[in-house]
PDB file of C-alpha atoms and ligand atoms in Angstrom:
ATOM      1  CA  MET A 346       0.001   0.066  -0.209  1.00 94.00           C
ATOM      2  CA  THR A 347       0.676   3.322  -0.113  1.00 97.00           C
ATOM      3  CA  PHE A 348       1.465   6.142   2.198  1.00 98.00           C
ATOM      4  CA  GLY A 349       1.097   9.498   2.066  1.00 98.00           C
ATOM      5  CA  PHE A 350      -1.852  10.369   0.261  1.00 98.00           C
ATOM      6  CA  PRO A 351      -3.075  11.976   1.486  1.00 98.00           C
ATOM      7  CA  HIS A 352      -1.336  14.297   3.748  1.00 98.00           C
ATOM      8  CA  ARG A 353      -1.879  17.250   6.271  1.00 98.00           C
ATOM      9  CA  HIS A 354       0.938  18.974   7.570  1.00 98.00           C
ATOM     10  CA  TYR A 355       0.892  20.847  11.116  1.00 98.00           C
ATOM     11  CA  ARG A 356       3.265  23.532  11.858  1.00 98.00           C
ATOM     12  CA  ARG A 357       1.925  22.708  15.322  1.00 98.00           C
ATOM     13  CA  CYS A 358      -0.700  20.591  17.196  1.00 98.00           C
ATOM     14  CA  ASP A 359      -1.221  18.572  19.802  1.00 98.00           C
ATOM     15  CA  SER A 360      -0.703  15.247  18.745  1.00 98.00           C
ATOM     16  CA  THR A 361      -0.251  13.771  14.925  1.00 99.00           C
ATOM     17  CA  ASN A 362      -1.695   9.939  16.809  1.00 98.00           C
ATOM     18  CA  SER A 363      -4.693  12.055  18.030  1.00 98.00           C
ATOM     19  CA  ARG A 364      -4.762  14.437  14.554  1.00 98.00           C
ATOM     20  CA  ALA A 365      -4.919  10.714  12.890  1.00 98.00           C
ATOM     21  CA  ARG A 366      -7.362   9.307  15.011  1.00 98.00           C
ATOM     22  CA  GLU A 367      -9.703  11.613  14.074  1.00 98.00           C
ATOM     23  CA  LEU A 368      -9.797  11.093  10.531  1.00 98.00           C
ATOM     24  CA  ALA A 369      -9.823   7.591  10.829  1.00 98.00           C
ATOM     25  CA  ALA A 370     -13.047   7.825  12.921  1.00 98.00           C
ATOM     26  CA  ALA A 371     -14.367  10.563  10.146  1.00 98.00           C
ATOM     27  CA  GLY A 372     -13.636   7.582   7.477  1.00 98.00           C
ATOM     28  CA  ALA A 373     -10.336   8.901   5.928  1.00 98.00           C
ATOM     29  CA  PRO A 374      -8.659   7.256   3.563  1.00 98.00           C
ATOM     30  CA  GLU A 375      -5.615   4.109   3.562  1.00 98.00           C
ATOM     31  CA  GLY A 376      -2.479   6.019   3.819  1.00 98.00           C
ATOM     32  CA  THR A 377      -3.537   8.427   4.767  1.00 98.00           C
ATOM     33  CA  VAL A 378      -0.517  10.896   6.622  1.00 99.00           C
ATOM     34  CA  VAL A 379      -0.214  13.236   9.453  1.00 99.00           C
ATOM     35  CA  THR A 380       3.226  15.333  10.360  1.00 98.00           C
ATOM     36  CA  ALA A 381       3.853  18.380  12.457  1.00 98.00           C
ATOM     37  CA  ALA A 382       6.954  20.326  12.515  1.00 98.00           C
ATOM     38  CA  GLU A 383       5.618  20.701  16.504  1.00 98.00           C
ATOM     39  CA  GLN A 384       3.246  19.010  18.962  1.00 98.00           C
ATOM     40  CA  THR A 385       2.450  20.000  22.304  1.00 98.00           C
ATOM     41  CA  ALA A 386       0.937  16.745  23.352  1.00 98.00           C
ATOM     42  CA  GLY A 387       3.034  14.330  22.278  1.00 98.00           C
ATOM     43  CA  ARG A 388       2.465  11.128  22.933  1.00 98.00           C
ATOM     44  CA  GLY A 389       4.938   7.934  23.757  1.00 96.00           C
ATOM     45  CA  ARG A 390       4.080   4.335  25.095  1.00 94.00           C
ATOM     46  CA  ARG A 391       2.750   3.391  28.339  1.00 90.00           C
ATOM     47  CA  GLY A 392       1.566   7.005  28.917  1.00 92.00           C
ATOM     48  CA  ARG A 393       4.288   8.325  28.487  1.00 94.00           C
ATOM     49  CA  GLY A 394       4.818  11.839  26.537  1.00 96.00           C
ATOM     50  CA  TRP A 395       7.424  12.505  23.516  1.00 97.00           C
ATOM     51  CA  ILE A 396       9.229  15.942  23.323  1.00 95.00           C
ATOM     52  CA  ALA A 397      10.878  16.944  20.321  1.00 96.00           C
ATOM     53  CA  PRO A 398      12.413  20.322  19.537  1.00 96.00           C
ATOM     54  CA  PRO A 399      10.457  21.998  16.805  1.00 97.00           C
ATOM     55  CA  GLY A 400      11.816  20.509  13.406  1.00 96.00           C
ATOM     56  CA  LYS A 401      14.145  19.038  14.378  1.00 97.00           C
ATOM     57  CA  ALA A 402      12.537  15.690  14.305  1.00 98.00           C
ATOM     58  CA  LEU A 403      10.004  14.178  11.865  1.00 98.00           C
ATOM     59  CA  LEU A 404       6.572  13.157  13.818  1.00 98.00           C
ATOM     60  CA  TYR A 405       4.847  11.112  11.794  1.00 99.00           C
ATOM     61  CA  SER A 406       0.812   9.582  11.954  1.00 99.00           C
ATOM     62  CA  GLY A 407      -0.031   6.981   9.468  1.00 98.00           C
ATOM     63  CA  LEU A 408      -3.104   5.518   8.791  1.00 98.00           C
ATOM     64  CA  LEU A 409      -3.644   1.330   8.368  1.00 98.00           C
ATOM     65  CA  ARG A 410      -7.159   0.151   6.600  1.00 97.00           C
ATOM     66  CA  PRO A 411      -8.311  -2.102   6.833  1.00 97.00           C
ATOM     67  CA  LEU A 412      -7.144  -3.672   9.930  1.00 95.00           C
ATOM     68  CA  ASP A 413      -6.656  -7.663  10.145  1.00 92.00           C
ATOM     69  CA  GLU A 414      -4.966 -10.842  10.712  1.00 91.00           C
ATOM     70  CA  ARG A 415      -1.870  -9.874   8.368  1.00 93.00           C
ATOM     71  CA  HIS A 416      -1.045  -7.421  10.165  1.00 96.00           C
ATOM     72  CA  LEU A 417      -0.940  -9.475  13.505  1.00 95.00           C
ATOM     73  CA  LEU A 418       3.402  -8.469  13.504  1.00 97.00           C
ATOM     74  CA  LEU A 419       2.639  -4.584  12.943  1.00 97.00           C
ATOM     75  CA  PRO A 420       5.023  -3.675  15.842  1.00 96.00           C
ATOM     76  CA  LEU A 421       7.845  -5.273  14.613  1.00 97.00           C
ATOM     77  CA  ALA A 422       7.243  -4.238  10.996  1.00 98.00           C
ATOM     78  CA  VAL A 423       6.999  -0.830  11.561  1.00 98.00           C
ATOM     79  CA  PRO A 424      10.500   0.009  13.486  1.00 98.00           C
ATOM     80  CA  LEU A 425      11.180  -2.585  10.681  1.00 98.00           C
ATOM     81  CA  ALA A 426      10.309   0.784   8.784  1.00 98.00           C
ATOM     82  CA  VAL A 427      11.665   3.071  10.446  1.00 98.00           C
ATOM     83  CA  CYS A 428      15.234   1.574  10.140  1.00 98.00           C
ATOM     84  CA  GLU A 429      15.571   1.302   7.346  1.00 98.00           C
ATOM     85  CA  ALA A 430      14.237   4.942   6.122  1.00 98.00           C
ATOM     86  CA  ALA A 431      16.840   6.479   8.838  1.00 98.00           C
ATOM     87  CA  GLU A 432      19.619   3.742   7.121  1.00 98.00           C
ATOM     88  CA  ALA A 433      18.320   5.425   3.377  1.00 97.00           C
ATOM     89  CA  LEU A 434      19.195   9.234   4.842  1.00 97.00           C
ATOM     90  CA  GLY A 435      22.483   8.261   6.163  1.00 96.00           C
ATOM     91  CA  ALA A 436      22.304   7.105   9.324  1.00 96.00           C
ATOM     92  CA  ALA A 437      24.157   4.495  11.251  1.00 96.00           C
ATOM     93  CA  GLU A 438      23.072   0.910  11.230  1.00 98.00           C
ATOM     94  CA  CYS A 439      20.172   1.012  13.092  1.00 98.00           C
ATOM     95  CA  ALA A 440      18.846  -1.543  15.453  1.00 98.00           C
ATOM     96  CA  VAL A 441      15.332  -2.715  17.026  1.00 98.00           C
ATOM     97  CA  LYS A 442      15.087  -2.701  20.761  1.00 96.00           C
ATOM     98  CA  TRP A 443      11.539  -4.843  21.090  1.00 96.00           C
ATOM     99  CA  PRO A 444       9.418  -4.269  20.453  1.00 93.00           C
ATOM    100  CA  ASN A 445       9.537  -1.744  18.529  1.00 92.00           C
ATOM    101  CA  ASP A 446      12.132   1.435  19.812  1.00 96.00           C
ATOM    102  CA  VAL A 447      14.452   2.202  17.173  1.00 98.00           C
ATOM    103  CA  TRP A 448      18.356   2.098  18.728  1.00 98.00           C
ATOM    104  CA  ILE A 449      21.977   3.431  17.053  1.00 98.00           C
ATOM    105  CA  GLY A 450      24.533   2.264  18.923  1.00 96.00           C
ATOM    106  CA  GLY A 451      23.032   1.808  22.107  1.00 96.00           C
ATOM    107  CA  ARG A 452      20.827   4.777  22.239  1.00 97.00           C
ATOM    108  CA  LYS A 453      17.114   5.161  20.968  1.00 97.00           C
ATOM    109  CA  VAL A 454      16.285   7.534  17.793  1.00 98.00           C
ATOM    110  CA  ALA A 455      12.915   6.725  17.078  1.00 98.00           C
ATOM    111  CA  GLY A 456       9.707   5.129  19.404  1.00 98.00           C
ATOM    112  CA  VAL A 457       6.755   3.771  17.628  1.00 98.00           C
ATOM    113  CA  LEU A 458       3.202   4.560  19.489  1.00 97.00           C
ATOM    114  CA  ILE A 459       0.192   1.643  17.534  1.00 97.00           C
ATOM    115  CA  GLU A 460      -2.710   2.667  18.177  1.00 97.00           C
ATOM    116  CA  ALA A 461      -5.854   0.169  16.975  1.00 96.00           C
ATOM    117  CA  ARG A 462      -8.830   0.272  16.558  1.00 96.00           C
ATOM    118  CA  PRO A 463      -9.237  -3.253  15.800  1.00 94.00           C
ATOM    119  CA  ARG A 464     -13.109  -3.472  15.896  1.00 95.00           C
ATOM    120  CA  ASP A 465     -13.370  -0.462  12.967  1.00 96.00           C
ATOM    121  CA  GLY A 466     -11.036  -1.789  11.041  1.00 96.00           C
ATOM    122  CA  TRP A 467      -7.449   1.256  11.017  1.00 98.00           C
ATOM    123  CA  ALA A 468      -4.623   1.401  13.199  1.00 98.00           C
ATOM    124  CA  VAL A 469      -2.929   5.041  13.432  1.00 98.00           C
ATOM    125  CA  VAL A 470       0.680   4.140  13.148  1.00 98.00           C
ATOM    126  CA  GLY A 471       3.254   7.260  14.986  1.00 98.00           C
ATOM    127  CA  VAL A 472       6.654   7.087  14.553  1.00 98.00           C
ATOM    128  CA  GLY A 473       8.770   9.840  16.405  1.00 98.00           C
ATOM    129  CA  LEU A 474      12.396   9.795  13.964  1.00 98.00           C
ATOM    130  CA  ASN A 475      14.749  12.277  16.070  1.00 98.00           C
ATOM    131  CA  LEU A 476      16.934  14.051  13.368  1.00 98.00           C
ATOM    132  CA  ALA A 477      19.222  16.903  14.277  1.00 95.00           C
ATOM    133  CA  ILE A 478      18.321  16.952  17.441  1.00 96.00           C
ATOM    134  CA  GLU A 479      21.786  17.948  19.633  1.00 94.00           C
ATOM    135  CA  PRO A 480      22.838  16.574  22.847  1.00 93.00           C
ATOM    136  CA  ASP A 481      21.831  19.381  24.786  1.00 94.00           C
ATOM    137  CA  GLU A 482      18.724  19.813  23.313  1.00 96.00           C
ATOM    138  CA  PHE A 483      17.462  16.731  24.915  1.00 95.00           C
ATOM    139  CA  PRO A 484      15.938  17.188  28.559  1.00 92.00           C
ATOM    140  CA  PRO A 485      18.665  16.191  31.074  1.00 92.00           C
ATOM    141  CA  GLU A 486      16.983  12.730  31.329  1.00 92.00           C
ATOM    142  CA  LEU A 487      18.048  11.536  28.090  1.00 93.00           C
ATOM    143  CA  ARG A 488      20.520  12.940  27.188  1.00 93.00           C
ATOM    144  CA  GLU A 489      22.850   9.365  28.299  1.00 94.00           C
ATOM    145  CA  THR A 490      20.160   7.117  26.302  1.00 96.00           C
ATOM    146  CA  ALA A 491      19.032   9.896  22.983  1.00 97.00           C
ATOM    147  CA  THR A 492      20.345  10.263  19.781  1.00 98.00           C
ATOM    148  CA  SER A 493      19.504  11.125  16.389  1.00 97.00           C
ATOM    149  CA  ILE A 494      20.815  10.530  12.781  1.00 97.00           C
ATOM    150  CA  GLY A 495      22.513  13.215  12.370  1.00 94.00           C
ATOM    151  CA  VAL A 496      20.824  14.734   9.297  1.00 91.00           C
ATOM    152  CA  GLY A 497      18.429  17.298   9.143  1.00 89.00           C
ATOM    153  CA  ASP A 498      15.542  17.338   6.337  1.00 94.00           C
ATOM    154  CA  PRO A 499      12.032  16.266   7.306  1.00 95.00           C
ATOM    155  CA  GLY A 500      10.827  15.603   3.823  1.00 97.00           C
ATOM    156  CA  ALA A 501      13.427  13.619   2.993  1.00 97.00           C
ATOM    157  CA  ALA A 502      12.620  11.457   5.618  1.00 98.00           C
ATOM    158  CA  LEU A 503       8.897  12.006   5.563  1.00 98.00           C
ATOM    159  CA  ALA A 504       9.674  10.406   1.844  1.00 98.00           C
ATOM    160  CA  ALA A 505      11.487   7.047   2.835  1.00 98.00           C
ATOM    161  CA  LEU A 506       9.019   6.277   6.283  1.00 98.00           C
ATOM    162  CA  ASN A 507       6.323   6.462   3.436  1.00 98.00           C
ATOM    163  CA  GLU A 508       8.036   4.476   1.609  1.00 98.00           C
ATOM    164  CA  ARG A 509       9.752   1.973   3.924  1.00 98.00           C
ATOM    165  CA  LEU A 510       5.707   2.185   5.068  1.00 98.00           C
ATOM    166  CA  GLY A 511       4.032   0.799   2.439  1.00 98.00           C
ATOM    167  CA  HIS A 512       6.736  -2.367   2.269  1.00 98.00           C
ATOM    168  CA  TRP A 513       6.512  -3.547   5.328  1.00 98.00           C
ATOM    169  CA  VAL A 514       3.302  -3.646   6.993  1.00 98.00           C
ATOM    170  CA  GLU A 515       2.229  -5.566   3.716  1.00 97.00           C
ATOM    171  CA  ALA A 516       5.656  -8.231   4.136  1.00 97.00           C
ATOM    172  CA  ALA A 517       5.237 -12.061   4.808  1.00 97.00           C
ATOM    173  CA  GLN A 518       5.151 -12.572   8.192  1.00 97.00           C
ATOM    174  CA  GLU A 519       8.400 -14.380   7.565  1.00 97.00           C
ATOM    175  CA  GLU A 520      10.211 -11.789   6.148  1.00 98.00           C
ATOM    176  CA  THR A 521       9.299  -9.332   8.754  1.00 98.00           C
ATOM    177  CA  LEU A 522      10.661 -12.432  11.706  1.00 98.00           C
ATOM    178  CA  GLY A 523      14.044 -13.140   9.229  1.00 98.00           C
ATOM    179  CA  GLU A 524      15.115  -8.998   9.604  1.00 98.00           C
ATOM    180  CA  PHE A 525      13.715  -8.598  12.922  1.00 98.00           C
ATOM    181  CA  ARG A 526      15.668 -11.088  13.847  1.00 98.00           C
ATOM    182  CA  ARG A 527      18.543  -9.693  12.426  1.00 98.00           C
ATOM    183  CA  ARG A 528      18.107  -5.875  13.869  1.00 98.00           C
ATOM    184  CA  ASP A 529      17.535  -7.476  17.395  1.00 98.00           C
ATOM    185  CA  ALA A 530      19.404  -5.356  19.532  1.00 97.00           C
ATOM    186  CA  LEU A 531      18.002  -7.375  22.290  1.00 96.00           C
ATOM    187  CA  ARG A 532      19.158 -10.950  21.690  1.00 97.00           C
ATOM    188  CA  GLY A 533      21.870 -11.976  24.391  1.00 97.00           C
ATOM    189  CA  GLN A 534      21.306  -9.221  26.568  1.00 96.00           C
ATOM    190  CA  ALA A 535      20.224  -9.922  30.247  1.00 96.00           C
ATOM    191  CA  ILE A 536      16.495  -8.082  31.031  1.00 95.00           C
ATOM    192  CA  ARG A 537      14.254  -7.458  33.615  1.00 94.00           C
ATOM    193  CA  TRP A 538      10.641  -7.045  33.847  1.00 92.00           C
ATOM    194  CA  GLU A 539       7.952  -7.114  36.235  1.00 88.00           C
ATOM    195  CA  ARG A 540       8.229 -10.767  37.370  1.00 87.00           C
ATOM    196  CA  GLY A 541      11.874 -11.900  36.912  1.00 91.00           C
ATOM    197  CA  GLU A 542      14.532 -11.746  34.743  1.00 94.00           C
ATOM    198  CA  GLY A 543      16.814 -13.641  31.761  1.00 96.00           C
ATOM    199  CA  THR A 544      18.710 -13.447  28.813  1.00 97.00           C
ATOM    200  CA  ALA A 545      16.576 -11.894  25.505  1.00 97.00           C
ATOM    201  CA  ASP A 546      16.645 -15.078  23.203  1.00 97.00           C
ATOM    202  CA  GLY A 547      15.128 -14.074  19.899  1.00 97.00           C
ATOM    203  CA  VAL A 548      10.912 -13.144  18.852  1.00 97.00           C
ATOM    204  CA  ASP A 549       8.837 -16.215  18.333  1.00 97.00           C
ATOM    205  CA  GLU A 550       6.365 -16.285  15.937  1.00 97.00           C
ATOM    206  CA  ARG A 551       3.715 -14.018  17.100  1.00 96.00           C
ATOM    207  CA  GLY A 552       6.128 -11.060  18.076  1.00 96.00           C
ATOM    208  CA  ASN A 553       7.022 -11.846  21.606  1.00 97.00           C
ATOM    209  CA  LEU A 554       9.867 -12.119  23.294  1.00 97.00           C
ATOM    210  CA  LEU A 555      11.614 -14.923  24.586  1.00 97.00           C
ATOM    211  CA  VAL A 556      12.907 -15.184  27.856  1.00 97.00           C
ATOM    212  CA  ARG A 557      15.202 -17.707  29.051  1.00 97.00           C
ATOM    213  CA  ARG A 558      15.572 -17.854  32.377  1.00 95.00           C
ATOM    214  CA  SER A 559      18.191 -18.615  34.653  1.00 91.00           C
ATOM    215  CA  ASP A 560      16.794 -22.190  35.443  1.00 93.00           C
ATOM    216  CA  GLY A 561      16.788 -22.889  31.847  1.00 93.00           C
ATOM    217  CA  GLU A 562      13.172 -22.748  31.143  1.00 96.00           C
ATOM    218  CA  VAL A 563      12.323 -20.063  28.218  1.00 96.00           C
ATOM    219  CA  GLN A 564       9.208 -18.108  28.851  1.00 95.00           C
ATOM    220  CA  ALA A 565       6.775 -15.769  26.255  1.00 96.00           C
ATOM    221  CA  LEU A 566       6.289 -12.018  26.886  1.00 96.00           C
ATOM    222  CA  GLY A 567       3.803 -10.444  25.237  1.00 94.00           C
ATOM    223  CA  ALA A 568       5.098  -6.424  24.499  1.00 87.00           C
ATOM    224  CA  GLY A 569       1.567  -5.452  26.245  1.00 78.00           C
ATOM    225  CA  GLU A 570       2.099  -6.645  29.242  1.00 74.00           C
ATOM    226  CA  VAL A 571       5.252  -5.996  30.069  1.00 76.00           C
ATOM    227  CA  HIS A 572       8.321  -3.278  31.051  1.00 83.00           C
ATOM    228  CA  LEU A 573      11.423  -4.205  30.594  1.00 86.00           C
ATOM    229  CA  THR A 574      15.009  -3.182  32.043  1.00 88.00           C
ATOM    230  CA  LEU A 575      18.721  -3.965  30.698  1.00 86.00           C
ATOM    231  CA  THR A 576      20.308  -5.164  33.687  1.00 80.00           C
TER     232      THR A 576
HETATM  233  C1  LIG B 953       7.946   6.073  22.641  1.00 61.92           C
HETATM  234  O1  LIG B 953       8.092   5.234  22.212  1.00 61.92           O
HETATM  235  O2  LIG B 953       7.585   5.770  23.779  1.00 61.92           O
HETATM  236  C2  LIG B 953       6.998   6.155  21.449  1.00 61.92           C
HETATM  237  C3  LIG B 953       6.793   7.468  20.762  1.00 61.92           C
HETATM  238  C4  LIG B 953       5.859   8.182  19.972  1.00 61.92           C
HETATM  239  C5  LIG B 953       6.290   9.493  19.238  1.00 61.92           C
HETATM  240  C6  LIG B 953       5.419   9.253  18.132  1.00 61.92           C
HETATM  241  S1  LIG B 953       5.370  11.712  17.236  1.00 61.92           S
HETATM  242  C7  LIG B 953       4.176  11.363  16.318  1.00 61.92           C
HETATM  243  C8  LIG B 953       3.325   9.992  16.570  1.00 61.92           C
HETATM  244  N1  LIG B 953       2.545  11.351  17.721  1.00 61.92           N
HETATM  245  C9  LIG B 953       1.952  11.504  19.352  1.00 61.92           C
HETATM  246  O3  LIG B 953       1.628  11.947  19.997  1.00 61.92           O
HETATM  247  N2  LIG B 953       2.795   9.806  18.939  1.00 61.92           N
HETATM  248  C10 LIG B 953       3.968   9.688  18.196  1.00 61.92           C
END
């Protein structure tokens, strides 16, 4: 499918995901994209906010519809599109931190917030990709863990993401799993979650994270259920 037609751009809005959800509910077509130079109430996963200095990040929401069982691995497919778009712009090699953060050199360069309405058959795919944010422009608490790709053209970033997302949302599950496994930043890492700890051991065919515990047992963690920390 094709993303980017129609395209609505705001100099400033609350959240591109909120604007895209409103358009989806009003019947906007598949591939509709909303971008903004600045968000006043950008949203991240787990109820967190998302902040970026005006004009220095790609703040993007794309509408996927109809949404059906072919999109089971959408949370893994979207960050793969972001990796490829970033690399096409000249970024260093990107990796994915399950379920859908994009990392360069162990630091977060992009986040993904997918808001799905399965009953209504649509999902809004939200991406925040840091383009040219200087280290001292990040809030102090993110300075050690965030980065940007170092290339600042939002128009080129938009075109690259539209193109790569069109491919990855329709990719076969084996292709998505294969590429995710290749870019998996967590494999072999010691991790902890609310109810245990272990070593990340890839993803299963449903996109769950596999974790090997110290007793050898392998457990599958669902993205909605756990909050991970690297240990
Ligand atoms: C995360 O890592 O927590 C996800 C961050 C997603 C941020 C993007 S910015 C564009 C879109 N609009 C939002 O309000 N959120 C997403």
